[in-house]
CSV table of C-alpha atoms in Angstrom, one decimal:
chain,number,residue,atom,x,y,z
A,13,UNK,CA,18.6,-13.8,-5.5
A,14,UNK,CA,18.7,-13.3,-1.6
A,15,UNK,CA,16.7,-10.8,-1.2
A,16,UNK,CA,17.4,-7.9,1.3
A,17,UNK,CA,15.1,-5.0,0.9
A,18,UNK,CA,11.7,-4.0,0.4
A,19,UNK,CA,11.0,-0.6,0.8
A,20,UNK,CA,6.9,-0.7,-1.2
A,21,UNK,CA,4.6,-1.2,2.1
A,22,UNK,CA,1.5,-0.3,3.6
A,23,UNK,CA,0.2,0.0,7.3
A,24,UNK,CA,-3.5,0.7,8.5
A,25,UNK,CA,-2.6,4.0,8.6
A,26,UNK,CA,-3.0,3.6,4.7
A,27,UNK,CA,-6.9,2.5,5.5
A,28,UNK,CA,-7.4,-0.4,3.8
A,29,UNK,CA,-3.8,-2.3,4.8
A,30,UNK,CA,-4.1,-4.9,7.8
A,31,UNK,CA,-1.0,-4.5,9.6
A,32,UNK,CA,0.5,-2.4,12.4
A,33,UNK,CA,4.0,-0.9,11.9
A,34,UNK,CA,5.5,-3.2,15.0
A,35,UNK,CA,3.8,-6.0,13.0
A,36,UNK,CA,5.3,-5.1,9.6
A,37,UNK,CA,8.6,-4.1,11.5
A,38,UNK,CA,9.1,-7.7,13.1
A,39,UNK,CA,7.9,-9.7,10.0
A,40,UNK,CA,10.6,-7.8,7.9
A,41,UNK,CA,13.1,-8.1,10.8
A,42,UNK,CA,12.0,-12.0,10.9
A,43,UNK,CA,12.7,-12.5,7.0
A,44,UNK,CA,16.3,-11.3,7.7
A,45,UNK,CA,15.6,-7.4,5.4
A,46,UNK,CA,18.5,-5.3,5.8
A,47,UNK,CA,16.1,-1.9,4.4
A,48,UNK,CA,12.7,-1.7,5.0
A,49,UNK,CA,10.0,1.1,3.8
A,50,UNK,CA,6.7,1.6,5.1
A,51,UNK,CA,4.9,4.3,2.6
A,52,UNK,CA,1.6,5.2,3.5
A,53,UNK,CA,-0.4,6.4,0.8
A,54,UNK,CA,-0.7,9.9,0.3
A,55,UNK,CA,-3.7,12.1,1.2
A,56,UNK,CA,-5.0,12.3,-2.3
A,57,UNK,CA,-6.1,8.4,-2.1
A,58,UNK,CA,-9.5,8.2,-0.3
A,59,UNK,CA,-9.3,6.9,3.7
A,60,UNK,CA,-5.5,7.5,3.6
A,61,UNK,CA,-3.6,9.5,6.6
A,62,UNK,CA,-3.9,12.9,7.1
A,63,UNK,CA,-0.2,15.0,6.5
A,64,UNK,CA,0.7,15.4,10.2
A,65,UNK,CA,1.1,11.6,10.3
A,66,UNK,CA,4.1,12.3,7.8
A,67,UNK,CA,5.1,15.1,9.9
A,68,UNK,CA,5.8,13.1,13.2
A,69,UNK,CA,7.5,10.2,12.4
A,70,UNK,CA,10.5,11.4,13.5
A,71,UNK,CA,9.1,9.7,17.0
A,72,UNK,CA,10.0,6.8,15.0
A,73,UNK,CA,13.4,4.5,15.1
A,74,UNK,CA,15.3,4.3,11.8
A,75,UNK,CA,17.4,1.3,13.3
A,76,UNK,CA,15.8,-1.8,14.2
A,77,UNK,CA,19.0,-4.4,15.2
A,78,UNK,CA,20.6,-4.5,12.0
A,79,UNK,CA,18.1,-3.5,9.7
A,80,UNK,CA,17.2,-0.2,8.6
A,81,UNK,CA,13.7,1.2,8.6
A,82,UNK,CA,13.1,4.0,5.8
A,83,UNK,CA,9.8,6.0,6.6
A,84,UNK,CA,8.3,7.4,3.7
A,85,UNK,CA,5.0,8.4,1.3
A,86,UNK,CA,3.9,6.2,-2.1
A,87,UNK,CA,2.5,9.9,-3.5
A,88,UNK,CA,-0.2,9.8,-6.6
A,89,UNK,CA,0.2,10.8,-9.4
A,90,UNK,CA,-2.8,13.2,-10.3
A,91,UNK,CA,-2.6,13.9,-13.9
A,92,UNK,CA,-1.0,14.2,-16.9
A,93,UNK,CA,1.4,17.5,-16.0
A,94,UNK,CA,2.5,15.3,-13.0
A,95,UNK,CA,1.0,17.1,-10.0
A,96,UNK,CA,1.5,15.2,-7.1
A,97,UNK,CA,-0.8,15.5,-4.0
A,98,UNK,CA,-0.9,19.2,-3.3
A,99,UNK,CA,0.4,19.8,0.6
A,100,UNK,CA,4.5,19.3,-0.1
A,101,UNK,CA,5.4,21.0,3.0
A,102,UNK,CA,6.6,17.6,4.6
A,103,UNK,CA,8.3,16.0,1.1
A,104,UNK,CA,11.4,17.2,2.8
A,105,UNK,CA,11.1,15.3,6.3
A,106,UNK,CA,10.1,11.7,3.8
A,107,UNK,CA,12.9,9.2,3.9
A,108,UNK,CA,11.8,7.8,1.0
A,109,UNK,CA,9.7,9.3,-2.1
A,110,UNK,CA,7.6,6.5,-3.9
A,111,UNK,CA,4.7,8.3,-6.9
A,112,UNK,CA,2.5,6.1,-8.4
A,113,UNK,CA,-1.1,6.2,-10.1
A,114,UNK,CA,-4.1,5.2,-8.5
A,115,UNK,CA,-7.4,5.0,-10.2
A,116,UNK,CA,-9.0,6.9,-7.4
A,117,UNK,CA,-7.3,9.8,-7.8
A,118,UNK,CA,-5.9,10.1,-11.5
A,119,UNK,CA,-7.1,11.9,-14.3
A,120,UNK,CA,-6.5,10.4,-17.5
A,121,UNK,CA,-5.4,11.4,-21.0
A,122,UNK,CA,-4.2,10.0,-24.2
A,123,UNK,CA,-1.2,7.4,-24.2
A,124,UNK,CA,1.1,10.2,-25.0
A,125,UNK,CA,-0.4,12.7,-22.1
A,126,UNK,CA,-0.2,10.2,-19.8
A,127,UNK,CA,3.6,9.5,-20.9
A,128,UNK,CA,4.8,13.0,-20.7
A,129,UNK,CA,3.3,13.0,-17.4
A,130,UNK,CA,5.1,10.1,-16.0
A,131,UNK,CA,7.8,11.7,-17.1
A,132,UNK,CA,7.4,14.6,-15.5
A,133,UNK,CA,7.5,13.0,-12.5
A,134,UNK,CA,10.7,10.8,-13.2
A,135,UNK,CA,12.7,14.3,-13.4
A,136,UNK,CA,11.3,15.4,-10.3
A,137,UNK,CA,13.5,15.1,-7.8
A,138,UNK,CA,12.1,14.9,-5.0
A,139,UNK,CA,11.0,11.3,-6.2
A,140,UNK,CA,12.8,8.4,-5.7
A,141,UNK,CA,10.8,5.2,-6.9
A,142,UNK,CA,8.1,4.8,-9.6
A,143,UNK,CA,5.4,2.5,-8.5
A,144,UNK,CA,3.7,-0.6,-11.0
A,145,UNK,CA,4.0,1.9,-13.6
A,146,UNK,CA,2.5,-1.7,-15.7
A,147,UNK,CA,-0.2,-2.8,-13.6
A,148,UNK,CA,-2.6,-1.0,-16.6
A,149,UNK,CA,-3.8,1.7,-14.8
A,150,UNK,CA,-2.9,4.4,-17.4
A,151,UNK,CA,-2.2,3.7,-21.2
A,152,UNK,CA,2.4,4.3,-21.2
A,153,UNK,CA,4.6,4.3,-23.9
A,154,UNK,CA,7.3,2.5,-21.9
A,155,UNK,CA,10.2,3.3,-23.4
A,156,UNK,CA,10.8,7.1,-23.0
A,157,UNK,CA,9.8,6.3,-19.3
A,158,UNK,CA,12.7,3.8,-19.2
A,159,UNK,CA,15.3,6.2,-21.2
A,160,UNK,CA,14.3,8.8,-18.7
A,161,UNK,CA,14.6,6.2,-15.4
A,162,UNK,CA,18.2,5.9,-17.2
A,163,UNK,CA,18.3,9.5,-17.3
A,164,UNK,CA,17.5,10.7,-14.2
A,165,UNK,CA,18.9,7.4,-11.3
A,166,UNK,CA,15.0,7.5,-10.6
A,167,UNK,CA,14.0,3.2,-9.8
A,168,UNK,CA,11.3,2.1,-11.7
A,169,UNK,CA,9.7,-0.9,-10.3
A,170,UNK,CA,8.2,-4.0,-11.0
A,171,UNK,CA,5.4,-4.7,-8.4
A,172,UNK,CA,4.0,-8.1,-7.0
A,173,UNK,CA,0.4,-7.2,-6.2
A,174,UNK,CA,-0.4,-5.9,-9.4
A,175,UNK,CA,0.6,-9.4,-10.8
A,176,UNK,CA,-2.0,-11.3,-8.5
A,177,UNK,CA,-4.5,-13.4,-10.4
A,178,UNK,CA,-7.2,-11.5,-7.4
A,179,UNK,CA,-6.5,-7.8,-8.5
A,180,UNK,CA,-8.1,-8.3,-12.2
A,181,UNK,CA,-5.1,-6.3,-13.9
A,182,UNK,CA,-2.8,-9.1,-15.0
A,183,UNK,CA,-4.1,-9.2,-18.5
A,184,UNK,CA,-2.6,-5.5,-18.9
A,185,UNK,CA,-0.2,-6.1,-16.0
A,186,UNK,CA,2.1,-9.3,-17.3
A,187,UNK,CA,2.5,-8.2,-20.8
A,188,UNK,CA,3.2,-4.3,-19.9
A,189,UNK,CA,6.1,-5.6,-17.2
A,190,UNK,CA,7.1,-8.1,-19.6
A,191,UNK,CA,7.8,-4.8,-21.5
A,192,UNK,CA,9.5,-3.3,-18.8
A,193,UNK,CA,11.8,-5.5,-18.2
A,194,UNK,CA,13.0,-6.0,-21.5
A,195,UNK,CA,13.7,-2.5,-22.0
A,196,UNK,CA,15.2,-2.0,-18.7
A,197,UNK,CA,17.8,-4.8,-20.1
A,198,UNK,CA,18.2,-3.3,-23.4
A,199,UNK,CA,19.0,0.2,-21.8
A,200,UNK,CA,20.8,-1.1,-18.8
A,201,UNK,CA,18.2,0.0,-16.3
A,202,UNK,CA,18.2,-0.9,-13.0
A,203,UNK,CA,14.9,-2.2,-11.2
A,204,UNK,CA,13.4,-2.5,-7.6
A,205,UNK,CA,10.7,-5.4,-7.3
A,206,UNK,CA,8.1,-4.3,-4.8
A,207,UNK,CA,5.6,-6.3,-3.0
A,208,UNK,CA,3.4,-3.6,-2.1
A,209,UNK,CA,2.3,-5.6,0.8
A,210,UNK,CA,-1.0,-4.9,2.8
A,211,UNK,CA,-0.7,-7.4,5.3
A,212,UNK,CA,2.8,-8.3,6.8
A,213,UNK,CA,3.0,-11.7,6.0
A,214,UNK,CA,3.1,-10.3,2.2
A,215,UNK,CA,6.6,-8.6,3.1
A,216,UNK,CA,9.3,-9.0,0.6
A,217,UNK,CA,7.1,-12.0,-1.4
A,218,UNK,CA,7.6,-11.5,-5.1
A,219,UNK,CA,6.7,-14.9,-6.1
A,220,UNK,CA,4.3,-13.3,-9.4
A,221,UNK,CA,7.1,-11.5,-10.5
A,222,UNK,CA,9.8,-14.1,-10.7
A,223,UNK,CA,8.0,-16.0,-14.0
A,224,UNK,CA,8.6,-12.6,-15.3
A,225,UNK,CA,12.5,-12.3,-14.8
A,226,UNK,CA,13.3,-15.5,-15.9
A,227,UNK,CA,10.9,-15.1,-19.6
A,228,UNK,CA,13.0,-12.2,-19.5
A,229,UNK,CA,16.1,-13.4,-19.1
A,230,UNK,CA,16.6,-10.2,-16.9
A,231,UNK,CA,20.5,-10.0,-15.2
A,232,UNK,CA,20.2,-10.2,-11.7
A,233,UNK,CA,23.0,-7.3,-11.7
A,234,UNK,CA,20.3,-5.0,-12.5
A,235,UNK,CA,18.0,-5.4,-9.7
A,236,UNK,CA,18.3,-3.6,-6.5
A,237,UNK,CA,16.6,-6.2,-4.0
A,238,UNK,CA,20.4,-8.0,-3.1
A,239,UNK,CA,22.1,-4.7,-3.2
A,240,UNK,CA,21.1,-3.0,-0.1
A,241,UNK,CA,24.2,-0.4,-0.1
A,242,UNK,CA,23.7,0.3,-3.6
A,243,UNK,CA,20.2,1.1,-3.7
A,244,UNK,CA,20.9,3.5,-0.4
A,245,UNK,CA,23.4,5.0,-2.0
A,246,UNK,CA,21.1,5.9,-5.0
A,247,UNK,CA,18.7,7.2,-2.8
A,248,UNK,CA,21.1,9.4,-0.7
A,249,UNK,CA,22.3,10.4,-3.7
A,250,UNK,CA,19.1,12.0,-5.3
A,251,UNK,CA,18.0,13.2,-1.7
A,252,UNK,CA,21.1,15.6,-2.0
A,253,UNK,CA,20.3,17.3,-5.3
């Protein structure tokens, strides 16, 4: 697969990421990405950015030679009605709309709760892009999440960082994207892998999820990261509803 997007970053502006935009911006440019997202965590997750950071990147170039810069927010999922962090006045001015769930900020439930809640969120459309919804975080009955990806155009992803040996979450993470994956195949699901990268040199490096695809089996015709027309299209797609 030659891949030509990831859209699943962080700058410092996140507070604990290690990279400037111009740095992140040039390493993506230098690894030949046609679509490239920087979302900054939203203000829910402690030391993040404050909402006027979202508010002003319109300062910011969408065009970079030939590749495209999307400017966006990974929001958190709060609990298990699927609140997202509470100041949505800017949701609109997002270029892309990434929810995920963070311990930090997340109030758990039982496996069911937590399900209906992801859910909730996957029919929301103002949201684009689940995040690692297998690194473990919260206890997910995966497929009604999948059947409702399927539903809804909404990208589920399979993220890289959450399959480092380093983060302590691969004994939950590997079989629960294991799962994933296999389900996104039996349904016909498409996928984004993300590398939720905190330091530029981590751009568009999905070397712990590749193991995956091939014990999987997983047709490269359902993921996104070669198909940078198709995965814009699904995105300007859900913008417009």
């Amino acid at each position: 697969m030659n891949t030509l997007l990831d859209v699943h970053t962080h700058t410092i502006m996140s507070g604990h990421a290690f990279s400037t935009l111009t740095e992140m911006v040039t390493e993506a440019q230098r690894k030949g990405l046609k679509v490239f997202g920087i979302t900054e965590h939203a203000q829910n997750l402690p030391g993040t950015c404050q909402p006027i950071y979202f508010w002003n990147m319109h300062v910011v170039p969408r065009q970079w030679g030939d590749m495209r810069l999307l400017l966006g927010a990974e929001l958190n999922i709060l609990d298990t009605e699927g609140h997202l962090d509470e100041d949505i006045d800017y949701y609109h001015r997002l270029d892309i709309r990434i929810a995920g769930i963070h311990r930090l900020c997340w109030k758990e439930g039982s496996k069911e709760e937590n399900t209906q809640g992801m859910i909730n969120v996957i029919r929301n459309p103002i949201i684009d892009i689940i995040s690692h919804p297998g690194d473990g975080t919260a206890n997910l009955l995966f497929e009604p999440i999948v059947i409702a990806a399927k539903e809804t155009g909404t990208l589920l992803e399979i993220n890289n960082s959450s399959l480092k040996p380093c983060r302590g979450k691969i004994a939950k993470a590997i079989p629960n994207n294991l799962e994933i994956l296999r389900l996104c195949k039996k349904y016909e699901v498409p996928i984004i892998l993300g590398s939720d990268a905190h330091f530029h040199t981590d751009i568009a490096n999905y070397e712990n999820i590749y193991p995956l695809l091939t014990e999987t089996e997983f047709p490269e015709a359902l993921i996104i990261n070669d198909k940078p027309d198709k995965f814009l299209k699904i995105i300007d797609s859900k913008h417009k509803k």
